[in-house]
């Protein structure tokens, strides 16, 4: 199934890539992988006709390497190997590789065309689609970057066979978000899906559905001036949980933090936009059953509130939320009182105790 011209969901990755690379000079093909995708994902491409023509750079894996110095490594490699504006850069890996490789491509000689081949569920349904590129800076995630669209995103669910459960459900949280902000049908299929025994054929259809929803918002508002902010549902409080967890024993994976953020933001949606409370309770309990408990105490509320204040989506001092009137009906640019945010944190805390 093909959500649009740019994003292809396929199990014929080799032939899709062979077709796309044929439009570029064969000495101008570059591949960016990290240590993990080099080892575990690149073998899936070995039957691609012409794959040996790619000049490959292997960057260090891990969020801690999503930095300017790793971008420099890519620029240096491109520079020393004759890359120019006729080149094609293929980024193969999770969100760290697609974000950083896309940034390096977007800025090298003022922009080289690139293709993303995301290999984690999180990167397939979110990071690699929509053109957000960049790296972490000064302790802040994705602080530096540009929005620039890939010429193609090729999604192959065969990469997900080896993904562990925690990382799998991390990506799944962004799919749930897509259902909540835009489609009750998508939400219903996600709730029905057996996460313990994933059926990969059904998953492939659901990924297509999810990517269509993401694209709907990106195409309407590529620069995130308005309705694209719908995609931030669950992220204002979710990012605060993620940052808090970095100071604790066990950091939360991004999607887990977003799932917990969605619970608190469902409560805000109920208070501010009239989201029905019965549905809010059902959804919250379902999210806890998938993601487990995350216990907080009232003494972290001020710290969480501080973190929310640092969110780059805020304008001025006000904390900007995306909320829901009902599943599928979204409202952007909603500001909440500190007391309302604390009440939402109370709801979350009590649910987890
Ligand atoms: N991850 C949300 C967006 O791409 O806008």
Short mmCIF file of C-alpha atoms and ligand atoms in Angstrom, two decimals:
data_model
loop_
_atom_site.label_atom_id
_atom_site.label_comp_id
_atom_site.label_asym_id
_atom_site.label_seq_id
_atom_site.Cartn_x
_atom_site.Cartn_y
_atom_site.Cartn_z
CA UNK A 1 0.00 0.00 0.00
CA UNK A 2 1.28 3.47 -0.81
CA UNK A 3 0.05 6.27 1.47
CA UNK A 4 1.34 8.92 -0.93
CA UNK A 5 4.11 9.37 -3.49
CA UNK A 6 6.75 9.96 -0.87
CA UNK A 7 6.03 7.21 1.63
CA UNK A 8 6.03 3.64 0.43
CA UNK A 9 5.02 0.78 2.73
CA UNK A 10 6.31 -2.38 1.11
CA UNK A 11 7.85 -5.79 1.54
CA UNK A 12 9.75 -5.22 -1.72
CA UNK A 13 12.28 -2.84 -0.25
CA UNK A 14 15.08 -4.00 -2.57
CA UNK A 15 13.21 -3.27 -5.79
CA UNK A 16 11.76 0.05 -4.56
CA UNK A 17 15.24 1.24 -3.61
CA UNK A 18 16.78 -0.04 -6.86
CA UNK A 19 14.22 1.98 -8.84
CA UNK A 20 14.78 5.15 -6.82
CA UNK A 21 18.58 5.00 -6.94
CA UNK A 22 18.54 4.50 -10.72
CA UNK A 23 17.74 8.20 -11.11
CA UNK A 24 21.15 9.17 -9.62
CA UNK A 25 24.72 8.86 -10.98
CA UNK A 26 26.20 5.61 -9.69
CA UNK A 27 29.28 7.27 -8.23
CA UNK A 28 27.12 9.66 -6.21
CA UNK A 29 25.31 7.23 -3.95
CA UNK A 30 25.86 7.47 -0.18
CA UNK A 31 24.57 5.38 2.67
CA UNK A 32 24.38 6.46 6.33
CA UNK A 33 24.00 3.69 8.93
CA UNK A 34 24.85 3.37 12.61
CA UNK A 35 26.65 0.45 14.22
CA UNK A 36 23.32 -1.31 14.89
CA UNK A 37 21.62 -0.81 11.54
CA UNK A 38 24.88 -1.72 9.81
CA UNK A 39 24.91 -5.04 11.60
CA UNK A 40 21.23 -5.97 11.86
CA UNK A 41 19.41 -4.12 9.06
CA UNK A 42 21.78 -3.67 6.14
CA UNK A 43 21.83 -7.44 5.43
CA UNK A 44 18.17 -7.12 4.37
CA UNK A 45 19.33 -4.87 1.51
CA UNK A 46 22.05 -7.20 0.24
CA UNK A 47 19.98 -8.36 -2.77
CA UNK A 48 19.32 -4.81 -3.96
CA UNK A 49 20.80 -4.55 -7.47
CA UNK A 50 23.69 -2.04 -7.33
CA UNK A 51 23.87 -1.89 -3.52
CA UNK A 52 27.68 -2.26 -3.73
CA UNK A 53 27.86 1.17 -5.43
CA UNK A 54 26.92 2.96 -2.22
CA UNK A 55 29.72 4.61 -0.27
CA UNK A 56 28.89 3.83 3.33
CA UNK A 57 29.53 5.72 6.54
CA UNK A 58 28.92 3.99 9.87
CA UNK A 59 28.21 6.46 12.66
CA UNK A 60 28.21 5.63 16.39
CA UNK A 61 24.82 4.45 17.67
CA UNK A 62 22.76 5.96 20.48
CA UNK A 63 20.94 9.17 21.38
CA UNK A 64 24.13 10.48 23.04
CA UNK A 65 25.72 10.57 19.57
CA UNK A 66 22.95 12.63 17.98
CA UNK A 67 25.28 15.61 18.03
CA UNK A 68 26.95 18.23 15.90
CA UNK A 69 30.20 16.21 15.93
CA UNK A 70 28.45 13.21 14.38
CA UNK A 71 26.91 15.49 11.74
CA UNK A 72 30.47 16.72 11.07
CA UNK A 73 31.62 13.12 10.54
CA UNK A 74 28.96 12.72 7.85
CA UNK A 75 29.83 16.05 6.17
CA UNK A 76 33.52 15.14 6.19
CA UNK A 77 32.81 11.76 4.64
CA UNK A 78 30.61 13.33 1.94
CA UNK A 79 33.23 15.97 1.24
CA UNK A 80 36.12 13.51 1.00
CA UNK A 81 34.17 11.18 -1.27
CA UNK A 82 33.01 13.63 -3.91
CA UNK A 83 29.39 14.17 -2.88
CA UNK A 84 27.66 17.04 -4.62
CA UNK A 85 24.18 18.29 -5.38
CA UNK A 86 23.54 15.41 -7.78
CA UNK A 87 24.11 12.92 -4.98
CA UNK A 88 21.61 10.74 -3.17
CA UNK A 89 21.96 10.02 0.55
CA UNK A 90 20.11 7.02 1.98
CA UNK A 91 19.63 6.97 5.76
CA UNK A 92 19.07 3.47 7.12
CA UNK A 93 18.27 3.14 10.81
CA UNK A 94 16.12 4.34 13.71
CA UNK A 95 15.12 7.92 14.42
CA UNK A 96 18.62 8.97 15.44
CA UNK A 97 20.04 8.00 12.02
CA UNK A 98 17.13 9.38 9.99
CA UNK A 99 17.05 12.70 11.93
CA UNK A 100 20.82 13.24 11.82
CA UNK A 101 21.44 11.85 8.33
CA UNK A 102 18.57 13.98 6.99
CA UNK A 103 20.05 17.05 8.67
CA UNK A 104 23.51 16.38 7.23
CA UNK A 105 21.96 15.89 3.78
CA UNK A 106 19.78 19.01 4.05
CA UNK A 107 22.74 21.23 4.90
CA UNK A 108 25.62 19.76 2.85
CA UNK A 109 26.26 22.11 -0.10
CA UNK A 110 22.92 23.72 0.84
CA UNK A 111 21.00 20.53 0.31
CA UNK A 112 21.38 17.05 -1.16
CA UNK A 113 18.41 14.78 -1.84
CA UNK A 114 17.82 11.96 0.62
CA UNK A 115 15.74 8.85 1.22
CA UNK A 116 14.88 7.52 4.69
CA UNK A 117 14.61 3.80 5.35
CA UNK A 118 13.41 3.66 8.98
CA UNK A 119 14.05 0.42 10.83
CA UNK A 120 12.18 0.89 14.14
CA UNK A 121 8.44 1.28 14.54
CA UNK A 122 8.93 4.72 16.11
CA UNK A 123 10.93 5.91 13.11
CA UNK A 124 8.51 4.28 10.63
CA UNK A 125 5.35 5.93 11.93
CA UNK A 126 6.83 9.20 13.13
CA UNK A 127 10.48 10.30 12.99
CA UNK A 128 11.31 9.53 9.36
CA UNK A 129 8.06 11.01 7.97
CA UNK A 130 7.37 14.74 7.86
CA UNK A 131 10.80 16.25 7.28
CA UNK A 132 11.89 17.13 10.82
CA UNK A 133 15.69 16.82 10.93
CA UNK A 134 18.29 17.77 13.53
CA UNK A 135 20.37 16.92 16.55
CA UNK A 136 20.53 17.45 20.32
CA UNK A 137 22.38 20.48 21.63
CA UNK A 138 23.11 22.05 25.01
CA UNK A 139 21.30 19.22 26.80
CA UNK A 140 18.10 19.78 24.79
CA UNK A 141 16.59 17.27 22.38
CA UNK A 142 16.42 18.26 18.71
CA UNK A 143 17.40 21.81 19.62
CA UNK A 144 19.09 22.46 16.25
CA UNK A 145 17.54 21.42 12.94
CA UNK A 146 15.58 22.26 9.83
CA UNK A 147 12.38 20.99 8.29
CA UNK A 148 13.17 19.49 4.90
CA UNK A 149 11.31 16.66 3.20
CA UNK A 150 12.97 13.42 2.03
CA UNK A 151 12.33 12.48 -1.59
CA UNK A 152 11.08 9.12 -0.34
CA UNK A 153 10.50 7.14 2.85
CA UNK A 154 10.59 3.37 2.35
CA UNK A 155 8.96 1.38 5.15
CA UNK A 156 9.47 -2.38 5.34
CA UNK A 157 7.95 -4.18 8.34
CA UNK A 158 10.48 -7.03 8.06
CA UNK A 159 12.83 -4.81 10.09
CA UNK A 160 10.42 -5.03 13.02
CA UNK A 161 10.81 -8.80 13.46
CA UNK A 162 13.80 -8.31 15.71
CA UNK A 163 12.55 -5.29 17.64
CA UNK A 164 12.10 -5.97 21.39
CA UNK A 165 8.67 -5.50 22.98
CA UNK A 166 9.57 -2.27 24.83
CA UNK A 167 10.76 -0.56 21.64
CA UNK A 168 7.85 -1.98 19.67
CA UNK A 169 5.25 -0.46 22.00
CA UNK A 170 7.26 2.76 22.09
CA UNK A 171 6.47 3.24 18.38
CA UNK A 172 2.93 1.98 18.93
CA UNK A 173 2.25 4.97 21.22
CA UNK A 174 2.62 7.35 18.27
CA UNK A 175 0.13 5.22 16.32
CA UNK A 176 -2.32 5.44 19.22
CA UNK A 177 -1.81 9.21 19.17
CA UNK A 178 -2.66 9.26 15.45
CA UNK A 179 -5.88 7.36 16.19
CA UNK A 180 -6.79 9.71 19.03
CA UNK A 181 -6.25 12.92 17.09
CA UNK A 182 -7.82 11.88 13.81
CA UNK A 183 -9.49 8.49 13.45
CA UNK A 184 -11.70 6.39 15.68
CA UNK A 185 -11.29 3.55 13.15
CA UNK A 186 -7.52 3.57 13.55
CA UNK A 187 -7.90 3.70 17.33
CA UNK A 188 -10.29 0.74 17.24
CA UNK A 189 -7.94 -1.40 15.16
CA UNK A 190 -5.03 -0.56 17.46
CA UNK A 191 -7.05 -1.54 20.53
CA UNK A 192 -8.00 -4.84 18.90
CA UNK A 193 -4.45 -5.76 17.84
CA UNK A 194 -2.70 -8.49 19.84
CA UNK A 195 0.56 -6.92 21.00
CA UNK A 196 1.79 -10.16 22.52
CA UNK A 197 1.54 -12.03 19.19
CA UNK A 198 1.80 -9.35 16.48
CA UNK A 199 0.31 -10.31 13.11
CA UNK A 200 2.72 -8.60 10.70
CA UNK A 201 0.25 -8.46 7.82
CA UNK A 202 -2.27 -6.59 9.95
CA UNK A 203 0.54 -4.43 11.34
CA UNK A 204 1.58 -3.43 7.83
CA UNK A 205 -1.96 -2.17 7.09
CA UNK A 206 -2.06 -0.30 10.39
CA UNK A 207 1.32 1.35 9.73
CA UNK A 208 0.00 2.56 6.36
CA UNK A 209 -3.09 3.93 8.08
CA UNK A 210 -0.99 5.68 10.72
CA UNK A 211 1.40 7.21 8.21
CA UNK A 212 -1.55 8.48 6.15
CA UNK A 213 -2.79 10.32 9.24
CA UNK A 214 0.63 11.80 9.96
CA UNK A 215 0.95 12.90 6.33
CA UNK A 216 -2.49 14.50 6.41
CA UNK A 217 -1.27 16.95 9.06
CA UNK A 218 2.22 17.41 7.57
CA UNK A 219 0.86 18.21 4.10
CA UNK A 220 -1.61 20.74 5.49
CA UNK A 221 1.08 22.49 7.51
CA UNK A 222 4.66 21.36 6.75
CA UNK A 223 6.29 24.12 8.85
CA UNK A 224 4.16 23.48 11.96
CA UNK A 225 2.60 26.93 12.11
CA UNK A 226 -0.85 25.58 12.89
CA UNK A 227 -2.66 22.26 12.51
CA UNK A 228 0.53 20.12 12.47
CA UNK A 229 0.63 20.88 16.20
CA UNK A 230 -2.15 18.25 16.49
CA UNK A 231 0.72 15.73 16.34
CA UNK A 232 1.96 17.06 19.68
CA UNK A 233 -0.93 15.54 21.63
CA UNK A 234 0.50 13.81 24.71
CA UNK A 235 3.94 15.32 24.12
CA UNK A 236 3.89 18.42 26.38
CA UNK A 237 3.50 16.36 29.55
CA UNK A 238 5.13 13.33 27.87
CA UNK A 239 8.39 15.22 27.26
CA UNK A 240 8.33 16.40 30.88
CA UNK A 241 8.01 12.77 32.07
CA UNK A 242 10.81 11.80 29.68
CA UNK A 243 13.13 14.53 31.03
CA UNK A 244 12.25 13.68 34.65
CA UNK A 245 12.96 10.01 34.03
CA UNK A 246 16.46 10.88 32.79
CA UNK A 247 17.24 12.02 36.34
CA UNK A 248 15.86 8.77 37.77
CA UNK A 249 17.07 5.20 37.84
CA UNK A 250 15.35 4.02 34.68
CA UNK A 251 14.84 6.44 31.77
CA UNK A 252 11.54 6.08 29.91
CA UNK A 253 11.55 5.27 26.21
CA UNK A 254 10.04 8.13 24.20
CA UNK A 255 6.78 6.36 23.33
CA UNK A 256 6.21 5.21 26.90
CA UNK A 257 6.59 8.80 28.11
CA UNK A 258 4.15 9.93 25.39
CA UNK A 259 1.64 7.24 26.43
CA UNK A 260 1.79 8.52 30.02
CA UNK A 261 1.60 12.11 28.74
CA UNK A 262 -1.53 11.19 26.77
CA UNK A 263 -3.23 9.99 29.97
CA UNK A 264 -2.61 13.33 31.73
CA UNK A 265 -3.57 15.27 28.60
CA UNK A 266 -6.77 13.24 28.22
CA UNK A 267 -7.67 14.52 31.67
CA UNK A 268 -6.91 18.12 30.57
CA UNK A 269 -8.99 17.46 27.45
CA UNK A 270 -11.85 16.39 29.69
CA UNK A 271 -11.53 19.51 31.88
CA UNK A 272 -11.00 22.06 29.11
CA UNK A 273 -12.66 20.60 26.00
CA UNK A 274 -15.31 18.28 27.45
CA UNK A 275 -13.71 14.98 26.39
CA UNK A 276 -16.19 12.35 27.73
CA UNK A 277 -15.01 11.04 31.11
CA UNK A 278 -16.10 7.40 30.52
CA UNK A 279 -13.94 7.17 27.42
CA UNK A 280 -11.09 8.97 29.20
CA UNK A 281 -11.09 6.31 31.96
CA UNK A 282 -11.26 3.41 29.49
CA UNK A 283 -8.42 4.77 27.38
CA UNK A 284 -6.28 5.59 30.42
CA UNK A 285 -6.70 2.09 31.85
CA UNK A 286 -5.88 0.54 28.49
CA UNK A 287 -2.72 2.66 28.21
CA UNK A 288 -1.62 1.59 31.71
CA UNK A 289 -2.28 -2.05 30.80
CA UNK A 290 0.02 -1.72 27.75
CA UNK A 291 2.74 0.55 29.19
CA UNK A 292 2.67 -0.46 32.88
CA UNK A 293 2.76 1.93 35.81
CA UNK A 294 4.86 5.05 36.15
CA UNK A 295 4.74 6.25 39.74
CA UNK A 296 5.17 9.92 40.55
CA UNK A 297 4.76 11.88 43.78
CA UNK A 298 3.43 15.45 44.20
CA UNK A 299 6.92 16.72 45.05
CA UNK A 300 7.94 16.38 41.36
CA UNK A 301 5.04 18.49 40.01
CA UNK A 302 7.04 21.75 40.10
CA UNK A 303 9.95 20.11 38.24
CA UNK A 304 7.57 18.67 35.65
CA UNK A 305 5.97 22.09 35.24
CA UNK A 306 9.43 23.62 34.67
CA UNK A 307 10.17 21.04 31.98
CA UNK A 308 6.85 21.84 30.28
CA UNK A 309 7.92 25.48 30.21
CA UNK A 310 11.00 24.53 28.14
CA UNK A 311 8.99 22.84 25.36
CA UNK A 312 9.94 24.41 22.02
CA UNK A 313 6.28 24.49 20.94
CA UNK A 314 5.53 27.19 23.56
CA UNK A 315 5.19 30.79 22.52
CA UNK A 316 6.45 33.11 25.25
CA UNK A 317 5.77 31.91 28.76
CA UNK A 318 2.50 30.12 28.06
CA UNK A 319 2.46 26.34 27.94
CA UNK A 320 0.86 25.22 24.74
CA UNK A 321 -1.25 22.06 24.63
CA UNK A 322 -3.00 20.11 21.93
CA UNK A 323 -6.20 18.70 23.43
CA UNK A 324 -9.18 16.63 22.29
CA UNK A 325 -12.93 17.28 22.38
CA UNK A 326 -13.46 13.60 21.56
CA UNK A 327 -11.44 10.84 19.89
CA UNK A 328 -10.73 12.20 16.40
CA UNK A 329 -11.56 15.83 17.21
CA UNK A 330 -8.52 17.93 18.03
CA UNK A 331 -8.00 21.49 19.34
CA UNK A 332 -4.59 23.16 19.11
CA UNK A 333 -3.08 26.09 21.05
CA UNK A 334 -4.91 25.48 24.30
CA UNK A 335 -3.36 27.09 27.37
CA UNK A 336 -4.00 25.61 30.79
CA UNK A 337 -3.66 27.02 34.30
CA UNK A 338 -0.93 25.59 36.49
CA UNK A 339 -3.63 24.32 38.88
CA UNK A 340 -5.33 22.45 36.01
CA UNK A 341 -2.04 20.84 35.01
CA UNK A 342 -1.45 19.77 38.62
CA UNK A 343 -4.98 18.32 38.75
CA UNK A 344 -4.19 16.29 35.62
CA UNK A 345 -1.00 15.07 37.32
CA UNK A 346 -3.12 14.07 40.36
CA UNK A 347 -5.36 12.02 38.06
CA UNK A 348 -2.31 10.33 36.53
CA UNK A 349 -0.70 9.72 39.94
CA UNK A 350 -3.83 8.18 41.45
CA UNK A 351 -4.32 5.92 38.45
CA UNK A 352 -0.79 4.59 38.91
CA UNK A 353 -0.99 3.92 42.64
N1 LIG B 1 6.62 14.28 15.60
C1 LIG B 1 5.63 15.24 15.32
C2 LIG B 1 5.82 15.93 14.02
O1 LIG B 1 6.54 15.43 13.17
O2 LIG B 1 5.29 16.97 13.80
#
